[in-house]
mmCIF file of C-alpha atoms in Angstrom:
data_model
loop_
_atom_site.group_PDB
_atom_site.id
_atom_site.type_symbol
_atom_site.label_atom_id
_atom_site.label_comp_id
_atom_site.label_asym_id
_atom_site.label_seq_id
_atom_site.Cartn_x
_atom_site.Cartn_y
_atom_site.Cartn_z
ATOM 1 C CA MET A 454 20.185 -34.922 -20.950
ATOM 2 C CA LYS A 455 22.334 -33.378 -24.117
ATOM 3 C CA THR A 456 18.881 -32.951 -25.895
ATOM 4 C CA PHE A 457 17.474 -31.039 -23.568
ATOM 5 C CA LEU A 458 20.644 -28.854 -23.316
ATOM 6 C CA HIS A 459 20.946 -28.438 -27.191
ATOM 7 C CA SER A 460 16.895 -27.656 -27.094
ATOM 8 C CA PHE A 461 17.431 -24.686 -24.617
ATOM 9 C CA PHE A 462 20.353 -23.517 -26.121
ATOM 10 C CA VAL A 463 18.040 -23.465 -29.732
ATOM 11 C CA PHE A 464 15.627 -21.723 -27.568
ATOM 12 C CA ALA A 465 18.285 -19.285 -25.802
ATOM 13 C CA LEU A 466 19.185 -18.705 -29.108
ATOM 14 C CA LEU A 467 15.527 -17.955 -30.853
ATOM 15 C CA PHE A 468 14.703 -15.871 -28.132
ATOM 16 C CA ALA A 469 17.630 -13.442 -28.318
ATOM 17 C CA ALA A 470 17.410 -13.384 -32.053
ATOM 18 C CA GLY A 471 13.696 -12.314 -31.506
ATOM 19 C CA CYS A 472 14.539 -9.435 -28.679
ATOM 20 C CA ASP A 473 17.815 -8.021 -30.712
ATOM 21 C CA ASP A 474 14.873 -7.678 -33.700
ATOM 22 C CA ARG A 475 12.416 -6.121 -31.826
ATOM 23 C CA SER A 476 14.917 -3.890 -29.632
ATOM 24 C CA ALA A 477 16.886 -2.869 -32.791
ATOM 25 C CA PRO A 478 17.018 0.853 -33.427
ATOM 26 C CA GLU A 479 14.857 1.902 -36.691
ATOM 27 C CA ASP A 480 17.164 3.199 -39.579
ATOM 28 C CA ARG A 481 16.852 6.837 -39.604
ATOM 29 C CA SER A 482 19.899 7.834 -41.681
ATOM 30 C CA VAL A 483 19.444 10.110 -44.925
ATOM 31 C CA SER A 484 22.039 9.514 -47.920
ATOM 32 C CA TYR A 485 23.174 12.648 -49.898
ATOM 33 C CA LEU A 486 23.937 12.320 -53.482
ATOM 34 C CA LEU A 487 27.410 13.545 -54.478
ATOM 35 C CA GLN A 488 28.500 14.884 -57.731
ATOM 36 C CA ASP A 489 32.086 16.107 -58.152
ATOM 37 C CA TYR A 490 32.251 19.835 -59.125
ATOM 38 C CA THR A 491 35.343 21.398 -61.126
ATOM 39 C CA LEU A 492 36.261 25.219 -61.195
ATOM 40 C CA GLY A 493 36.637 26.762 -64.450
ATOM 41 C CA ASP A 494 40.173 27.974 -64.828
ATOM 42 C CA THR A 495 39.388 31.441 -64.212
ATOM 43 C CA TRP A 496 38.738 30.894 -60.915
ATOM 44 C CA GLN A 497 41.087 29.856 -57.929
ATOM 45 C CA TRP A 498 40.131 28.370 -54.059
ATOM 46 C CA VAL A 499 40.655 31.522 -51.583
ATOM 47 C CA ASP A 500 43.300 29.832 -49.004
ATOM 48 C CA THR A 501 41.590 28.262 -46.291
ATOM 49 C CA PRO A 502 43.229 26.207 -43.331
ATOM 50 C CA TYR A 503 43.443 21.787 -43.810
ATOM 51 C CA GLY A 504 40.313 20.168 -43.050
ATOM 52 C CA GLU A 505 38.353 23.207 -42.863
ATOM 53 C CA LEU A 506 34.855 22.258 -44.405
ATOM 54 C CA ARG A 507 33.187 25.364 -46.341
ATOM 55 C CA ILE A 508 29.602 24.317 -47.082
ATOM 56 C CA VAL A 509 28.493 27.305 -49.946
ATOM 57 C CA ARG A 510 25.007 27.662 -49.936
ATOM 58 C CA SER A 511 24.752 30.526 -52.357
ATOM 59 C CA GLN A 512 26.245 32.899 -54.938
ATOM 60 C CA GLU A 513 27.261 35.583 -51.911
ATOM 61 C CA GLU A 514 29.008 32.822 -49.964
ATOM 62 C CA LEU A 515 30.449 31.418 -52.985
ATOM 63 C CA ALA A 516 32.260 34.944 -53.638
ATOM 64 C CA HIS A 517 33.937 34.507 -50.030
ATOM 65 C CA CYS A 518 35.838 30.985 -51.516
ATOM 66 C CA ILE A 519 36.986 32.154 -54.866
ATOM 67 C CA THR A 520 38.715 34.493 -56.961
ATOM 68 C CA PRO A 521 38.031 36.559 -58.917
ATOM 69 C CA ASN A 522 34.846 37.038 -57.230
ATOM 70 C CA GLU A 523 33.315 40.390 -59.453
ATOM 71 C CA THR A 524 31.848 37.278 -61.671
ATOM 72 C CA LEU A 525 30.897 34.153 -60.357
ATOM 73 C CA PRO A 526 30.160 30.764 -61.832
ATOM 74 C CA ALA A 527 26.374 30.624 -62.802
ATOM 75 C CA ASP A 528 25.984 26.457 -63.236
ATOM 76 C CA ILE A 529 25.374 25.771 -59.190
ATOM 77 C CA ASP A 530 21.564 26.170 -58.535
ATOM 78 C CA PHE A 531 21.708 26.530 -54.720
ATOM 79 C CA SER A 532 18.498 25.837 -54.529
ATOM 80 C CA LYS A 533 18.903 22.269 -55.339
ATOM 81 C CA TYR A 534 22.445 22.018 -54.194
ATOM 82 C CA SER A 535 25.164 22.994 -51.551
ATOM 83 C CA LEU A 536 28.566 23.194 -52.338
ATOM 84 C CA LEU A 537 31.417 21.716 -50.586
ATOM 85 C CA LEU A 538 34.875 22.671 -50.778
ATOM 86 C CA LEU A 539 37.520 20.797 -48.404
ATOM 87 C CA LYS A 540 41.163 20.846 -48.779
ATOM 88 C CA GLY A 541 43.632 18.486 -46.997
ATOM 89 C CA LEU A 542 46.547 16.922 -46.607
ATOM 90 C CA THR A 543 47.608 13.242 -46.576
ATOM 91 C CA ALA A 544 50.634 11.342 -44.714
ATOM 92 C CA ASN A 545 51.363 9.575 -48.034
ATOM 93 C CA LEU A 546 51.052 9.508 -51.730
ATOM 94 C CA TYR A 547 47.272 8.677 -52.251
ATOM 95 C CA HIS A 548 45.676 6.728 -55.420
ATOM 96 C CA GLY A 549 42.053 7.851 -54.984
ATOM 97 C CA ILE A 550 39.771 9.346 -52.773
ATOM 98 C CA HIS A 551 35.740 8.173 -52.360
ATOM 99 C CA LYS A 552 33.316 10.822 -50.754
ATOM 100 C CA SER A 553 29.742 10.106 -48.801
ATOM 101 C CA LEU A 554 27.157 12.565 -46.738
ATOM 102 C CA TYR A 555 25.019 10.817 -44.532
ATOM 103 C CA SER A 556 22.852 12.104 -41.565
ATOM 104 C CA GLU A 557 23.357 10.344 -38.264
ATOM 105 C CA GLY A 558 20.382 11.627 -36.226
ATOM 106 C CA GLU A 559 21.001 15.684 -36.013
ATOM 107 C CA THR A 560 24.637 15.381 -37.341
ATOM 108 C CA LEU A 561 25.553 14.995 -40.961
ATOM 109 C CA CYS A 562 28.939 12.941 -41.518
ATOM 110 C CA PHE A 563 31.232 13.865 -44.408
ATOM 111 C CA ASN A 564 33.311 10.553 -44.625
ATOM 112 C CA ILE A 565 36.393 10.492 -46.682
ATOM 113 C CA ASP A 566 37.853 7.637 -47.806
ATOM 114 C CA ILE A 567 41.585 7.470 -48.760
ATOM 115 C CA TYR A 568 43.223 5.222 -50.833
ATOM 116 C CA TYR A 569 46.739 4.242 -50.818
ATOM 117 C CA GLY A 570 48.585 2.107 -52.785
ATOM 118 C CA GLU A 571 51.185 -0.600 -51.881
ATOM 119 C CA ILE A 572 54.461 1.934 -51.895
ATOM 120 C CA VAL A 573 54.158 3.969 -49.221
ATOM 121 C CA PHE A 574 56.247 7.344 -49.752
ATOM 122 C CA PRO A 575 57.178 9.313 -46.837
ATOM 123 C CA ALA A 576 56.067 13.133 -48.156
ATOM 124 C CA GLY A 577 52.657 14.058 -47.847
ATOM 125 C CA ASP A 578 49.975 14.535 -50.566
ATOM 126 C CA TYR A 579 47.548 17.374 -50.863
ATOM 127 C CA PHE A 580 43.902 16.933 -52.196
ATOM 128 C CA ARG A 581 41.061 19.607 -52.719
ATOM 129 C CA ILE A 582 37.314 18.471 -52.574
ATOM 130 C CA ALA A 583 34.553 20.202 -54.362
ATOM 131 C CA CYS A 584 31.584 18.540 -54.844
ATOM 132 C CA LEU A 585 27.723 19.315 -55.350
ATOM 133 C CA ALA A 586 25.744 17.762 -52.448
ATOM 134 C CA THR A 587 21.476 17.208 -53.218
ATOM 135 C CA PRO A 588 19.553 17.998 -51.376
ATOM 136 C CA PRO A 589 20.807 21.302 -50.140
ATOM 137 C CA ILE A 590 22.284 21.101 -46.449
ATOM 138 C CA PRO A 591 20.251 23.572 -44.029
ATOM 139 C CA ASP A 592 21.985 26.434 -42.335
ATOM 140 C CA GLY A 593 22.675 25.390 -38.694
ATOM 141 C CA THR A 594 23.530 21.732 -39.543
ATOM 142 C CA GLU A 595 26.403 20.342 -37.778
ATOM 143 C CA VAL A 596 28.728 18.297 -40.327
ATOM 144 C CA GLN A 597 31.545 16.101 -39.240
ATOM 145 C CA ILE A 598 34.457 14.911 -41.646
ATOM 146 C CA LYS A 599 35.624 11.352 -41.111
ATOM 147 C CA TYR A 600 38.862 9.985 -42.535
ATOM 148 C CA ASN A 601 39.204 6.513 -43.342
ATOM 149 C CA GLU A 602 42.522 5.626 -44.640
ATOM 150 C CA ILE A 603 42.828 2.701 -46.759
ATOM 151 C CA TYR A 604 45.642 0.795 -47.726
ATOM 152 C CA ASP A 605 44.388 -1.427 -50.596
ATOM 153 C CA LEU A 606 43.239 -0.274 -54.100
ATOM 154 C CA PRO A 607 39.574 -0.121 -54.618
ATOM 155 C CA ASP A 608 38.140 -2.867 -56.998
#
């Protein structure tokens, strides 16, 4: 009887594993490459609300994001990149930020991992993210921001 029960459970596990493999959705996510971007000393960010992601797809859009805008940085090829600009406020002092951009169906997720150290300070800390995304993000694409607070330093 024990042998029969063991055989039955093994068969059930194999059958269940086979069903999971066949019914698992195909991974259709697309990752974007991100490259940090630094504005030169002559330009400053235009004041925008915290947590508002700006996706810059052209020199004209860039003119609305930085000042002075009479002459703009010419080192971004908007046919190959989109510029992502985001400023935020954390609850504690942070030691590092890791960013990733990937698609989940029709939506893009801009994932931000904020790394905190062992010491927690009650005062918040500001951060600014400027990065180039390739391939360029199409007009009308919805981008959701996901924040993850991690209380260990990355390896």
